[in-house]
Amino acid sequence: QTVLQGIILLPLRAICIVLLFLLAWLCASIATFRHPREGSVPLKGWRRRMIQTTLSCLTHTVFFIMGFQVKVKGKVASLLEAPIIVAAPHSSFFDAIICALTGMPSIVSRAENLSTPVFGTILSSLQPVAVSRQDPDSRKNTVAEITKRALSRGQWPQVI
């Protein structure tokens, strides 16, 4: 019975996850259409709401299909209370759960991740702080960008 369920459920889950990622890519593409790509201007209005609601919902759904159910105890800090969210160990796909639960904040990511097909578009819609491992000034630039966003008084989303 377990083998039969694995044969049936695994392909169904994989197909659902692929379809949800393609839907997330479509939503991210619509929200960032004709918006400066380099992240110099924050997403506002319907674009930001679209990213927050649809991507958060789709991410929750993907993790539910994968078998994860997360319950939040307490209250997530607002943008004005905590412009920077710290998550550790920052080394796995569990970071996506934190992103979904906190309203899809900006993240700090490798610059190479932005050029990945499908995932790069979704990641770009979160307006990440891109870190280049080849640039010797990248660490200083990253700290300056995070500081600029944290002091923006709510113009930029939270940074994780």
mmCIF file with all atom_site columns, N, CA, C and O in Angstrom, residues 102-152:
data_model
loop_
_atom_site.group_PDB
_atom_site.id
_atom_site.type_symbol
_atom_site.label_atom_id
_atom_site.label_alt_id
_atom_site.label_comp_id
_atom_site.label_asym_id
_atom_site.label_entity_id
_atom_site.label_seq_id
_atom_site.pdbx_PDB_ins_code
_atom_site.Cartn_x
_atom_site.Cartn_y
_atom_site.Cartn_z
_atom_site.occupancy
_atom_site.B_iso_or_equiv
_atom_site.pdbx_formal_charge
_atom_site.auth_seq_id
_atom_site.auth_comp_id
_atom_site.auth_asym_id
_atom_site.auth_atom_id
_atom_site.pdbx_PDB_model_num
ATOM 1   N N  . THR A 1 102 ? 6.353  35.795 6.807   1.00 0.00 ? 102 THR A N  1
ATOM 2   C CA . THR A 1 102 ? 6.580  37.210 7.131   1.00 0.00 ? 102 THR A CA 1
ATOM 3   C C  . THR A 1 102 ? 6.148  38.149 6.009   1.00 0.00 ? 102 THR A C  1
ATOM 4   O O  . THR A 1 102 ? 6.495  39.319 6.018   1.00 0.00 ? 102 THR A O  1
ATOM 5   N N  . GLY A 1 103 ? 5.399  37.650 5.034   1.00 0.00 ? 103 GLY A N  1
ATOM 6   C CA . GLY A 1 103 ? 4.856  38.531 3.997   1.00 0.00 ? 103 GLY A CA 1
ATOM 7   C C  . GLY A 1 103 ? 5.792  38.791 2.838   1.00 0.00 ? 103 GLY A C  1
ATOM 8   O O  . GLY A 1 103 ? 5.744  39.847 2.232   1.00 0.00 ? 103 GLY A O  1
ATOM 9   N N  . MET A 1 104 ? 6.662  37.852 2.527   1.00 0.00 ? 104 MET A N  1
ATOM 10  C CA . MET A 1 104 ? 7.579  37.934 1.393   1.00 0.00 ? 104 MET A CA 1
ATOM 11  C C  . MET A 1 104 ? 8.483  39.170 1.453   1.00 0.00 ? 104 MET A C  1
ATOM 12  O O  . MET A 1 104 ? 8.409  40.061 0.612   1.00 0.00 ? 104 MET A O  1
ATOM 13  N N  . PRO A 1 105 ? 9.359  39.247 2.442   1.00 0.00 ? 105 PRO A N  1
ATOM 14  C CA . PRO A 1 105 ? 10.279 40.383 2.540   1.00 0.00 ? 105 PRO A CA 1
ATOM 15  C C  . PRO A 1 105 ? 11.387 40.281 1.495   1.00 0.00 ? 105 PRO A C  1
ATOM 16  O O  . PRO A 1 105 ? 11.540 39.258 0.831   1.00 0.00 ? 105 PRO A O  1
ATOM 17  N N  . SER A 1 106 ? 12.169 41.335 1.378   1.00 0.00 ? 106 SER A N  1
ATOM 18  C CA . SER A 1 106 ? 13.377 41.272 0.558   1.00 0.00 ? 106 SER A CA 1
ATOM 19  C C  . SER A 1 106 ? 14.361 40.348 1.253   1.00 0.00 ? 106 SER A C  1
ATOM 20  O O  . SER A 1 106 ? 14.363 40.233 2.472   1.00 0.00 ? 106 SER A O  1
ATOM 21  N N  . ILE A 1 107 ? 15.200 39.710 0.458   1.00 0.00 ? 107 ILE A N  1
ATOM 22  C CA . ILE A 1 107 ? 16.172 38.810 1.041   1.00 0.00 ? 107 ILE A CA 1
ATOM 23  C C  . ILE A 1 107 ? 17.560 39.181 0.553   1.00 0.00 ? 107 ILE A C  1
ATOM 24  O O  . ILE A 1 107 ? 17.707 39.931 -0.410  1.00 0.00 ? 107 ILE A O  1
ATOM 25  N N  . VAL A 1 108 ? 18.551 38.658 1.213   1.00 0.00 ? 108 VAL A N  1
ATOM 26  C CA . VAL A 1 108 ? 19.934 38.811 0.768   1.00 0.00 ? 108 VAL A CA 1
ATOM 27  C C  . VAL A 1 108 ? 20.272 37.525 0.022   1.00 0.00 ? 108 VAL A C  1
ATOM 28  O O  . VAL A 1 108 ? 20.111 36.432 0.565   1.00 0.00 ? 108 VAL A O  1
ATOM 29  N N  . SER A 1 109 ? 20.703 37.657 -1.228  1.00 0.00 ? 109 SER A N  1
ATOM 30  C CA . SER A 1 109 ? 20.938 36.481 -2.056  1.00 0.00 ? 109 SER A CA 1
ATOM 31  C C  . SER A 1 109 ? 22.152 36.688 -2.947  1.00 0.00 ? 109 SER A C  1
ATOM 32  O O  . SER A 1 109 ? 22.519 37.821 -3.261  1.00 0.00 ? 109 SER A O  1
ATOM 33  N N  . ARG A 1 110 ? 22.729 35.587 -3.393  1.00 0.00 ? 110 ARG A N  1
ATOM 34  C CA . ARG A 1 110 ? 23.828 35.659 -4.352  1.00 0.00 ? 110 ARG A CA 1
ATOM 35  C C  . ARG A 1 110 ? 23.320 36.285 -5.643  1.00 0.00 ? 110 ARG A C  1
ATOM 36  O O  . ARG A 1 110 ? 22.202 35.997 -6.086  1.00 0.00 ? 110 ARG A O  1
ATOM 37  N N  . ALA A 1 111 ? 24.115 37.099 -6.274  1.00 0.00 ? 111 ALA A N  1
ATOM 38  C CA . ALA A 1 111 ? 23.736 37.745 -7.528  1.00 0.00 ? 111 ALA A CA 1
ATOM 39  C C  . ALA A 1 111 ? 23.492 36.714 -8.623  1.00 0.00 ? 111 ALA A C  1
ATOM 40  O O  . ALA A 1 111 ? 22.647 36.921 -9.500  1.00 0.00 ? 111 ALA A O  1
ATOM 41  N N  . GLU A 1 112 ? 24.189 35.587 -8.572  1.00 0.00 ? 112 GLU A N  1
ATOM 42  C CA . GLU A 1 112 ? 24.029 34.539 -9.580  1.00 0.00 ? 112 GLU A CA 1
ATOM 43  C C  . GLU A 1 112 ? 22.628 33.933 -9.558  1.00 0.00 ? 112 GLU A C  1
ATOM 44  O O  . GLU A 1 112 ? 22.138 33.444 -10.570 1.00 0.00 ? 112 GLU A O  1
ATOM 45  N N  . ASN A 1 113 ? 21.965 33.943 -8.400  1.00 0.00 ? 113 ASN A N  1
ATOM 46  C CA . ASN A 1 113 ? 20.625 33.370 -8.294  1.00 0.00 ? 113 ASN A CA 1
ATOM 47  C C  . ASN A 1 113 ? 19.602 34.128 -9.136  1.00 0.00 ? 113 ASN A C  1
ATOM 48  O O  . ASN A 1 113 ? 18.590 33.558 -9.541  1.00 0.00 ? 113 ASN A O  1
ATOM 49  N N  . LEU A 1 114 ? 19.856 35.407 -9.391  1.00 0.00 ? 114 LEU A N  1
ATOM 50  C CA . LEU A 1 114 ? 18.903 36.214 -10.147 1.00 0.00 ? 114 LEU A CA 1
ATOM 51  C C  . LEU A 1 114 ? 18.846 35.835 -11.622 1.00 0.00 ? 114 LEU A C  1
ATOM 52  O O  . LEU A 1 114 ? 17.880 36.161 -12.311 1.00 0.00 ? 114 LEU A O  1
ATOM 53  N N  . SER A 1 115 ? 19.861 35.153 -12.128 1.00 0.00 ? 115 SER A N  1
ATOM 54  C CA . SER A 1 115 ? 19.876 34.763 -13.541 1.00 0.00 ? 115 SER A CA 1
ATOM 55  C C  . SER A 1 115 ? 19.335 33.354 -13.761 1.00 0.00 ? 115 SER A C  1
ATOM 56  O O  . SER A 1 115 ? 19.292 32.894 -14.901 1.00 0.00 ? 115 SER A O  1
ATOM 57  N N  . THR A 1 116 ? 18.897 32.681 -12.724 1.00 0.00 ? 116 THR A N  1
ATOM 58  C CA . THR A 1 116 ? 18.329 31.341 -12.852 1.00 0.00 ? 116 THR A CA 1
ATOM 59  C C  . THR A 1 116 ? 16.944 31.435 -13.496 1.00 0.00 ? 116 THR A C  1
ATOM 60  O O  . THR A 1 116 ? 16.134 32.270 -13.093 1.00 0.00 ? 116 THR A O  1
ATOM 61  N N  . PRO A 1 117 ? 16.660 30.598 -14.494 1.00 0.00 ? 117 PRO A N  1
ATOM 62  C CA . PRO A 1 117 ? 15.325 30.635 -15.109 1.00 0.00 ? 117 PRO A CA 1
ATOM 63  C C  . PRO A 1 117 ? 14.233 30.331 -14.079 1.00 0.00 ? 117 PRO A C  1
ATOM 64  O O  . PRO A 1 117 ? 14.421 29.521 -13.187 1.00 0.00 ? 117 PRO A O  1
ATOM 65  N N  . VAL A 1 118 ? 13.113 30.947 -14.208 1.00 0.00 ? 118 VAL A N  1
ATOM 66  C CA . VAL A 1 118 ? 11.919 30.834 -13.365 1.00 0.00 ? 118 VAL A CA 1
ATOM 67  C C  . VAL A 1 118 ? 12.206 31.320 -11.951 1.00 0.00 ? 118 VAL A C  1
ATOM 68  O O  . VAL A 1 118 ? 11.603 32.285 -11.489 1.00 0.00 ? 118 VAL A O  1
ATOM 69  N N  . PHE A 1 119 ? 13.111 30.681 -11.232 1.00 0.00 ? 119 PHE A N  1
ATOM 70  C CA . PHE A 1 119 ? 13.407 31.083 -9.861  1.00 0.00 ? 119 PHE A CA 1
ATOM 71  C C  . PHE A 1 119 ? 14.006 32.486 -9.801  1.00 0.00 ? 119 PHE A C  1
ATOM 72  O O  . PHE A 1 119 ? 13.763 33.226 -8.858  1.00 0.00 ? 119 PHE A O  1
ATOM 73  N N  . GLY A 1 120 ? 14.783 32.860 -10.799 1.00 0.00 ? 120 GLY A N  1
ATOM 74  C CA . GLY A 1 120 ? 15.376 34.191 -10.834 1.00 0.00 ? 120 GLY A CA 1
ATOM 75  C C  . GLY A 1 120 ? 14.326 35.281 -10.932 1.00 0.00 ? 120 GLY A C  1
ATOM 76  O O  . GLY A 1 120 ? 14.440 36.330 -10.289 1.00 0.00 ? 120 GLY A O  1
ATOM 77  N N  . THR A 1 121 ? 13.289 35.034 -11.724 1.00 0.00 ? 121 THR A N  1
ATOM 78  C CA . THR A 1 121 ? 12.200 36.013 -11.846 1.00 0.00 ? 121 THR A CA 1
ATOM 79  C C  . THR A 1 121 ? 11.432 36.129 -10.539 1.00 0.00 ? 121 THR A C  1
ATOM 80  O O  . THR A 1 121 ? 11.102 37.232 -10.095 1.00 0.00 ? 121 THR A O  1
ATOM 81  N N  . ILE A 1 122 ? 11.152 34.988 -9.923  1.00 0.00 ? 122 ILE A N  1
ATOM 82  C CA . ILE A 1 122 ? 10.447 35.004 -8.634  1.00 0.00 ? 122 ILE A CA 1
ATOM 83  C C  . ILE A 1 122 ? 11.298 35.717 -7.593  1.00 0.00 ? 122 ILE A C  1
ATOM 84  O O  . ILE A 1 122 ? 10.804 36.561 -6.837  1.00 0.00 ? 122 ILE A O  1
ATOM 85  N N  . LEU A 1 123 ? 12.568 35.412 -7.571  1.00 0.00 ? 123 LEU A N  1
ATOM 86  C CA . LEU A 1 123 ? 13.485 36.045 -6.621  1.00 0.00 ? 123 LEU A CA 1
ATOM 87  C C  . LEU A 1 123 ? 13.598 37.543 -6.882  1.00 0.00 ? 123 LEU A C  1
ATOM 88  O O  . LEU A 1 123 ? 13.599 38.349 -5.947  1.00 0.00 ? 123 LEU A O  1
ATOM 89  N N  . SER A 1 124 ? 13.656 37.939 -8.142  1.00 0.00 ? 124 SER A N  1
ATOM 90  C CA . SER A 1 124 ? 13.744 39.366 -8.483  1.00 0.00 ? 124 SER A CA 1
ATOM 91  C C  . SER A 1 124 ? 12.523 40.140 -8.004  1.00 0.00 ? 124 SER A C  1
ATOM 92  O O  . SER A 1 124 ? 12.616 41.309 -7.653  1.00 0.00 ? 124 SER A O  1
ATOM 93  N N  . SER A 1 125 ? 11.364 39.488 -8.010  1.00 0.00 ? 125 SER A N  1
ATOM 94  C CA . SER A 1 125 ? 10.146 40.168 -7.572  1.00 0.00 ? 125 SER A CA 1
ATOM 95  C C  . SER A 1 125 ? 10.179 40.496 -6.080  1.00 0.00 ? 125 SER A C  1
ATOM 96  O O  . SER A 1 125 ? 9.462  41.371 -5.622  1.00 0.00 ? 125 SER A O  1
ATOM 97  N N  . LEU A 1 126 ? 11.025 39.797 -5.324  1.00 0.00 ? 126 LEU A N  1
ATOM 98  C CA . LEU A 1 126 ? 11.176 40.092 -3.896  1.00 0.00 ? 126 LEU A CA 1
ATOM 99  C C  . LEU A 1 126 ? 12.146 41.234 -3.649  1.00 0.00 ? 126 LEU A C  1
ATOM 100 O O  . LEU A 1 126 ? 12.363 41.619 -2.508  1.00 0.00 ? 126 LEU A O  1
ATOM 101 N N  . GLN A 1 127 ? 12.727 41.757 -4.715  1.00 0.00 ? 127 GLN A N  1
ATOM 102 C CA . GLN A 1 127 ? 13.694 42.847 -4.651  1.00 0.00 ? 127 GLN A CA 1
ATOM 103 C C  . GLN A 1 127 ? 14.829 42.538 -3.683  1.00 0.00 ? 127 GLN A C  1
ATOM 104 O O  . GLN A 1 127 ? 15.017 43.204 -2.672  1.00 0.00 ? 127 GLN A O  1
ATOM 105 N N  . PRO A 1 128 ? 15.601 41.502 -4.000  1.00 0.00 ? 128 PRO A N  1
ATOM 106 C CA . PRO A 1 128 ? 16.661 41.098 -3.081  1.00 0.00 ? 128 PRO A CA 1
ATOM 107 C C  . PRO A 1 128 ? 17.841 42.049 -3.075  1.00 0.00 ? 128 PRO A C  1
ATOM 108 O O  . PRO A 1 128 ? 18.038 42.841 -3.996  1.00 0.00 ? 128 PRO A O  1
ATOM 109 N N  . VAL A 1 129 ? 18.615 41.955 -2.021  1.00 0.00 ? 129 VAL A N  1
ATOM 110 C CA . VAL A 1 129 ? 19.913 42.623 -1.953  1.00 0.00 ? 129 VAL A CA 1
ATOM 111 C C  . VAL A 1 129 ? 20.891 41.603 -2.518  1.00 0.00 ? 129 VAL A C  1
ATOM 112 O O  . VAL A 1 129 ? 21.135 40.561 -1.910  1.00 0.00 ? 129 VAL A O  1
ATOM 113 N N  . ALA A 1 130 ? 21.410 41.884 -3.705  1.00 0.00 ? 130 ALA A N  1
ATOM 114 C CA . ALA A 1 130 ? 22.273 40.922 -4.391  1.00 0.00 ? 130 ALA A CA 1
ATOM 115 C C  . ALA A 1 130 ? 23.712 41.058 -3.922  1.00 0.00 ? 130 ALA A C  1
ATOM 116 O O  . ALA A 1 130 ? 24.255 42.160 -3.852  1.00 0.00 ? 130 ALA A O  1
ATOM 117 N N  . VAL A 1 131 ? 24.310 39.917 -3.596  1.00 0.00 ? 131 VAL A N  1
ATOM 118 C CA . VAL A 1 131 ? 25.693 39.868 -3.145  1.00 0.00 ? 131 VAL A CA 1
ATOM 119 C C  . VAL A 1 131 ? 26.513 39.178 -4.224  1.00 0.00 ? 131 VAL A C  1
ATOM 120 O O  . VAL A 1 131 ? 26.195 38.065 -4.626  1.00 0.00 ? 131 VAL A O  1
ATOM 121 N N  . SER A 1 132 ? 27.546 39.848 -4.688  1.00 0.00 ? 132 SER A N  1
ATOM 122 C CA . SER A 1 132 ? 28.431 39.268 -5.692  1.00 0.00 ? 132 SER A CA 1
ATOM 123 C C  . SER A 1 132 ? 29.689 38.758 -5.012  1.00 0.00 ? 132 SER A C  1
ATOM 124 O O  . SER A 1 132 ? 30.363 39.503 -4.304  1.00 0.00 ? 132 SER A O  1
ATOM 125 N N  . ARG A 1 133 ? 30.013 37.513 -5.250  1.00 0.00 ? 133 ARG A N  1
ATOM 126 C CA . ARG A 1 133 ? 31.197 36.934 -4.610  1.00 0.00 ? 133 ARG A CA 1
ATOM 127 C C  . ARG A 1 133 ? 32.484 37.334 -5.312  1.00 0.00 ? 133 ARG A C  1
ATOM 128 O O  . ARG A 1 133 ? 33.560 37.188 -4.756  1.00 0.00 ? 133 ARG A O  1
ATOM 129 N N  . GLN A 1 134 ? 32.371 37.846 -6.547  1.00 0.00 ? 134 GLN A N  1
ATOM 130 C CA . GLN A 1 134 ? 33.562 38.270 -7.276  1.00 0.00 ? 134 GLN A CA 1
ATOM 131 C C  . GLN A 1 134 ? 33.949 39.715 -6.974  1.00 0.00 ? 134 GLN A C  1
ATOM 132 O O  . GLN A 1 134 ? 35.095 40.101 -7.154  1.00 0.00 ? 134 GLN A O  1
ATOM 133 N N  . ASP A 1 135 ? 33.007 40.518 -6.535  1.00 0.00 ? 135 ASP A N  1
ATOM 134 C CA . ASP A 1 135 ? 33.255 41.931 -6.273  1.00 0.00 ? 135 ASP A CA 1
ATOM 135 C C  . ASP A 1 135 ? 33.855 42.101 -4.874  1.00 0.00 ? 135 ASP A C  1
ATOM 136 O O  . ASP A 1 135 ? 33.222 41.732 -3.881  1.00 0.00 ? 135 ASP A O  1
ATOM 137 N N  . PRO A 1 136 ? 35.054 42.681 -4.774  1.00 0.00 ? 136 PRO A N  1
ATOM 138 C CA . PRO A 1 136 ? 35.660 42.849 -3.447  1.00 0.00 ? 136 PRO A CA 1
ATOM 139 C C  . PRO A 1 136 ? 34.909 43.855 -2.565  1.00 0.00 ? 136 PRO A C  1
ATOM 140 O O  . PRO A 1 136 ? 34.995 43.787 -1.336  1.00 0.00 ? 136 PRO A O  1
ATOM 141 N N  . ASP A 1 137 ? 34.159 44.769 -3.176  1.00 0.00 ? 137 ASP A N  1
ATOM 142 C CA . ASP A 1 137 ? 33.402 45.757 -2.409  1.00 0.00 ? 137 ASP A CA 1
ATOM 143 C C  . ASP A 1 137 ? 31.971 45.302 -2.115  1.00 0.00 ? 137 ASP A C  1
ATOM 144 O O  . ASP A 1 137 ? 31.179 46.070 -1.563  1.00 0.00 ? 137 ASP A O  1
ATOM 145 N N  . SER A 1 138 ? 31.638 44.083 -2.477  1.00 0.00 ? 138 SER A N  1
ATOM 146 C CA . SER A 1 138 ? 30.270 43.608 -2.351  1.00 0.00 ? 138 SER A CA 1
ATOM 147 C C  . SER A 1 138 ? 29.780 43.600 -0.906  1.00 0.00 ? 138 SER A C  1
ATOM 148 O O  . SER A 1 138 ? 28.643 43.970 -0.640  1.00 0.00 ? 138 SER A O  1
ATOM 149 N N  . ARG A 1 139 ? 30.609 43.198 0.021   1.00 0.00 ? 139 ARG A N  1
ATOM 150 C CA . ARG A 1 139 ? 30.198 43.145 1.424   1.00 0.00 ? 139 ARG A CA 1
ATOM 151 C C  . ARG A 1 139 ? 29.847 44.547 1.931   1.00 0.00 ? 139 ARG A C  1
ATOM 152 O O  . ARG A 1 139 ? 28.827 44.753 2.582   1.00 0.00 ? 139 ARG A O  1
ATOM 153 N N  . LYS A 1 140 ? 30.689 45.520 1.589   1.00 0.00 ? 140 LYS A N  1
ATOM 154 C CA . LYS A 1 140 ? 30.441 46.906 2.000   1.00 0.00 ? 140 LYS A CA 1
ATOM 155 C C  . LYS A 1 140 ? 29.160 47.440 1.335   1.00 0.00 ? 140 LYS A C  1
ATOM 156 O O  . LYS A 1 140 ? 28.338 48.084 1.988   1.00 0.00 ? 140 LYS A O  1
ATOM 157 N N  . ASN A 1 141 ? 28.992 47.140 0.048   1.00 0.00 ? 141 ASN A N  1
ATOM 158 C CA . ASN A 1 141 ? 27.796 47.585 -0.672  1.00 0.00 ? 141 ASN A CA 1
ATOM 159 C C  . ASN A 1 141 ? 26.529 46.934 -0.124  1.00 0.00 ? 141 ASN A C  1
ATOM 160 O O  . ASN A 1 141 ? 25.479 47.569 -0.053  1.00 0.00 ? 141 ASN A O  1
ATOM 161 N N  . THR A 1 142 ? 26.630 45.678 0.271   1.00 0.00 ? 142 THR A N  1
ATOM 162 C CA . THR A 1 142 ? 25.478 44.972 0.838   1.00 0.00 ? 142 THR A CA 1
ATOM 163 C C  . THR A 1 142 ? 25.058 45.600 2.160   1.00 0.00 ? 142 THR A C  1
ATOM 164 O O  . THR A 1 142 ? 23.876 45.839 2.398   1.00 0.00 ? 142 THR A O  1
ATOM 165 N N  . VAL A 1 143 ? 26.009 45.874 3.016   1.00 0.00 ? 143 VAL A N  1
ATOM 166 C CA . VAL A 1 143 ? 25.708 46.512 4.300   1.00 0.00 ? 143 VAL A CA 1
ATOM 167 C C  . VAL A 1 143 ? 25.084 47.890 4.069   1.00 0.00 ? 143 VAL A C  1
ATOM 168 O O  . VAL A 1 143 ? 24.104 48.255 4.734   1.00 0.00 ? 143 VAL A O  1
ATOM 169 N N  . ALA A 1 144 ? 25.609 48.639 3.109   1.00 0.00 ? 144 ALA A N  1
ATOM 170 C CA . ALA A 1 144 ? 25.062 49.971 2.813   1.00 0.00 ? 144 ALA A CA 1
ATOM 171 C C  . ALA A 1 144 ? 23.631 49.861 2.284   1.00 0.00 ? 144 ALA A C  1
ATOM 172 O O  . ALA A 1 144 ? 22.760 50.658 2.670   1.00 0.00 ? 144 ALA A O  1
ATOM 173 N N  . GLU A 1 145 ? 23.356 48.873 1.436   1.00 0.00 ? 145 GLU A N  1
ATOM 174 C CA . GLU A 1 145 ? 22.004 48.710 0.884   1.00 0.00 ? 145 GLU A CA 1
ATOM 175 C C  . GLU A 1 145 ? 21.017 48.271 1.963   1.00 0.00 ? 145 GLU A C  1
ATOM 176 O O  . GLU A 1 145 ? 19.896 48.779 2.022   1.00 0.00 ? 145 GLU A O  1
ATOM 177 N N  . ILE A 1 146 ? 21.420 47.360 2.828   1.00 0.00 ? 146 ILE A N  1
ATOM 178 C CA . ILE A 1 146 ? 20.539 46.931 3.918   1.00 0.00 ? 146 ILE A CA 1
ATOM 179 C C  . ILE A 1 146 ? 20.255 48.106 4.853   1.00 0.00 ? 146 ILE A C  1
ATOM 180 O O  . ILE A 1 146 ? 19.112 48.313 5.278   1.00 0.00 ? 146 ILE A O  1
ATOM 181 N N  . THR A 1 147 ? 21.266 48.889 5.146   1.00 0.00 ? 147 THR A N  1
ATOM 182 C CA . THR A 1 147 ? 21.086 50.066 6.004   1.00 0.00 ? 147 THR A CA 1
ATOM 183 C C  . THR A 1 147 ? 20.139 51.068 5.351   1.00 0.00 ? 147 THR A C  1
ATOM 184 O O  . THR A 1 147 ? 19.245 51.607 6.016   1.00 0.00 ? 147 THR A O  1
ATOM 185 N N  . LYS A 1 148 ? 20.324 51.309 4.057   1.00 0.00 ? 148 LYS A N  1
ATOM 186 C CA . LYS A 1 148 ? 19.445 52.240 3.329   1.00 0.00 ? 148 LYS A CA 1
ATOM 187 C C  . LYS A 1 148 ? 17.992 51.775 3.389   1.00 0.00 ? 148 LYS A C  1
ATOM 188 O O  . LYS A 1 148 ? 17.084 52.562 3.660   1.00 0.00 ? 148 LYS A O  1
ATOM 189 N N  . ARG A 1 149 ? 17.765 50.491 3.182   1.00 0.00 ? 149 ARG A N  1
ATOM 190 C CA . ARG A 1 149 ? 16.404 49.965 3.210   1.00 0.00 ? 149 ARG A CA 1
ATOM 191 C C  . ARG A 1 149 ? 15.818 49.989 4.618   1.00 0.00 ? 149 ARG A C  1
ATOM 192 O O  . ARG A 1 149 ? 14.632 50.261 4.791   1.00 0.00 ? 149 ARG A O  1
ATOM 193 N N  . ALA A 1 150 ? 16.644 49.704 5.624   1.00 0.00 ? 150 ALA A N  1
ATOM 194 C CA . ALA A 1 150 ? 16.156 49.697 7.004   1.00 0.00 ? 150 ALA A CA 1
ATOM 195 C C  . ALA A 1 150 ? 15.767 51.100 7.467   1.00 0.00 ? 150 ALA A C  1
ATOM 196 O O  . ALA A 1 150 ? 14.842 51.261 8.269   1.00 0.00 ? 150 ALA A O  1
ATOM 197 N N  . LEU A 1 151 ? 16.453 52.107 6.965   1.00 0.00 ? 151 LEU A N  1
ATOM 198 C CA . LEU A 1 151 ? 16.170 53.486 7.366   1.00 0.00 ? 151 LEU A CA 1
ATOM 199 C C  . LEU A 1 151 ? 15.180 54.191 6.445   1.00 0.00 ? 151 LEU A C  1
ATOM 200 O O  . LEU A 1 151 ? 14.986 55.393 6.562   1.00 0.00 ? 151 LEU A O  1
ATOM 201 N N  . SER A 1 152 ? 14.527 53.457 5.555   1.00 0.00 ? 152 SER A N  1
ATOM 202 C CA . SER A 1 152 ? 13.639 54.080 4.564   1.00 0.00 ? 152 SER A CA 1
ATOM 203 C C  . SER A 1 152 ? 12.251 54.404 5.106   1.00 0.00 ? 152 SER A C  1
ATOM 204 O O  . SER A 1 152 ? 11.408 54.898 4.362   1.00 0.00 ? 152 SER A O  1
#
